[in-house]
Amino acid sequence: MRQKIRALTQLPVLKQILWFLDSYYFPAAYALLAFLSSLFGLEIAYFAITAVLVVFVSVFARDSKAMLPMVFLAVYGVSWVHTPQPPFSSQFFYSRAVQIYFLVLGVLLVACLLFRFIVFPQDKNFFKESKLRLGIVLMTAAFLLNGVLFSGYTIKNLPFGLLIALSFFAFYIYFFNTLYVNEKTPHYVAYILVLASGVIFLQLCKIYLFDNVIVDGSVNKDVLIAGWGMSNNIGGMLGMLFPGAFYLALKSRRCGWVFYILAFVFFGGVCLTLSRTSALISGIILLAAAIYFSIAKSPVRRFARIFNCVVVVFGAIFLIVFWDKIRELLAVYFDRGFSDSGRSFIWQSGINNFLRAPFFGVGFYEPIAPEWSYDIENWVFPDMYHNIFIQMLASCGIFGLLAYCVHFIQVVFAVKKHPSSESLFYIIILLGIFGMSLLDNHLFHVFPALIYSVFLLLSEREGESGPLVLLRPLLIRRKKAVEEAPGGEVAATGAEKSVADGGTQCRH
């Protein structure tokens, strides 16, 4: 079967499709499709196209690179028209036909992933080579066993635990075995993050321009709603993704200044979501990046220094001149200040729930407190504890907390002692997600966890060392000498080709 599929990929039409999926045009086209779907309620067609792309990539593509835009962007195609959240309160996702439709797409996705694993052997094997596999196995077990010994256990905990485990680690495992990682990968990933940030920012602009969120001069946070999430979700996702613009600013010789400005624009978008956690963590990242770009050698160092000074000076003048208007517009920040918005009560309730079932917790669907709920309109996600440690302790018990600690320690030890700019890029994304998850529950909403999953892999695989990588210069010279020798080409071994070409590639 493998040989027949490989033969089909030589057909001119398939070659052109594969070229397009491998190019920088595809992420841009998919981002545009996601934005249009969010505007016009095209989810049925949008996710059908996504399913077709997943099938095609799984069967015909040499590696899973073309899956990355879909992992990062797919959720943003959910529209205002169909969101179950107030004030829209659509019944679209409650429809049995729509639920069956998405269930079929989910089964198809899993079938494609399994097909790829079974039919095409890979060069990398998570189950043998991953440095993080112990923590991943323990956390997966904790998610599946959530609340299992609790007297109020409900069977709903099992499928939800499976969903969380898949969102945390399924794509880490999939990309570990199928993604070709080389020196171009960080640039490609950062490019997708900028596109995703752009889609979110445009959706935020639509909200401010057309959804009447400003009432009596102040932003009404309760109606800051995108099809796929509310204000904290919008701010959190934009805050997780916007550092991609800084990486492109560092690596782009001609237009790095454009991406540097764009990072500040996206940060402004985070602030406009009125999400205090997202603004705080993103602000720390922005400040650190501004200092780094002012000191480190890069094509935009001079521009960054001038731009930073301009932002500080004109920002201070703007604040002084328009302070009353700003205070009125962003009243939520000033009214809530440093209050915990009930988090102390939620965290204490989490500890109380842990004490009711210390070993495996009370499960995800046990109420945070008797007769208390966020009353968020959705049909999947239960109430969460706004802190990843409290969440693991309450929902999965001491076993879950220990499993997460093992995973966290393994991630820390996987970081290089002398990180490159690529390593720093990956680390910043992971730290941003972790920081926001100390005060919000982003990691237990599927799509932030998917981003976490991918960046776990990238941070581990970046700068991999080992016998093959150390031999890379020798293998490149040998390959060149063989090809230039009289008599022509002699096929190099699979390992030689993989290392000489700059990365780890799956055999397809």
PDB file of C-alpha atoms in Angstrom, residues 44 91-104 379:
ATOM      1  CA  ILE A  44     -20.423  23.020   8.377  1.00  0.00           C
ATOM      2  CA  GLN A  91     -29.002  26.394  19.712  1.00  0.00           C
ATOM      3  CA  PHE A  92     -26.845  25.352  16.733  1.00  0.00           C
ATOM      4  CA  PHE A  93     -24.377  23.204  18.691  1.00  0.00           C
ATOM      5  CA  TYR A  94     -27.190  21.683  20.750  1.00  0.00           C
ATOM      6  CA  SER A  95     -28.769  20.231  17.615  1.00  0.00           C
ATOM      7  CA  ARG A  96     -28.547  16.434  17.527  1.00  0.00           C
ATOM      8  CA  ALA A  97     -27.737  16.486  13.792  1.00  0.00           C
ATOM      9  CA  VAL A  98     -24.871  18.949  14.291  1.00  0.00           C
ATOM     10  CA  GLN A  99     -23.513  16.963  17.236  1.00  0.00           C
ATOM     11  CA  ILE A 100     -23.572  13.764  15.155  1.00  0.00           C
ATOM     12  CA  TYR A 101     -21.840  15.637  12.314  1.00  0.00           C
ATOM     13  CA  PHE A 102     -18.975  16.751  14.540  1.00  0.00           C
ATOM     14  CA  LEU A 103     -18.781  13.336  16.192  1.00  0.00           C
ATOM     15  CA  VAL A 104     -18.296  11.777  12.738  1.00  0.00           C
ATOM     16  CA  TRP A 379     -22.461  21.813  26.635  1.00  0.00           C
TER      17      TRP A 379
END
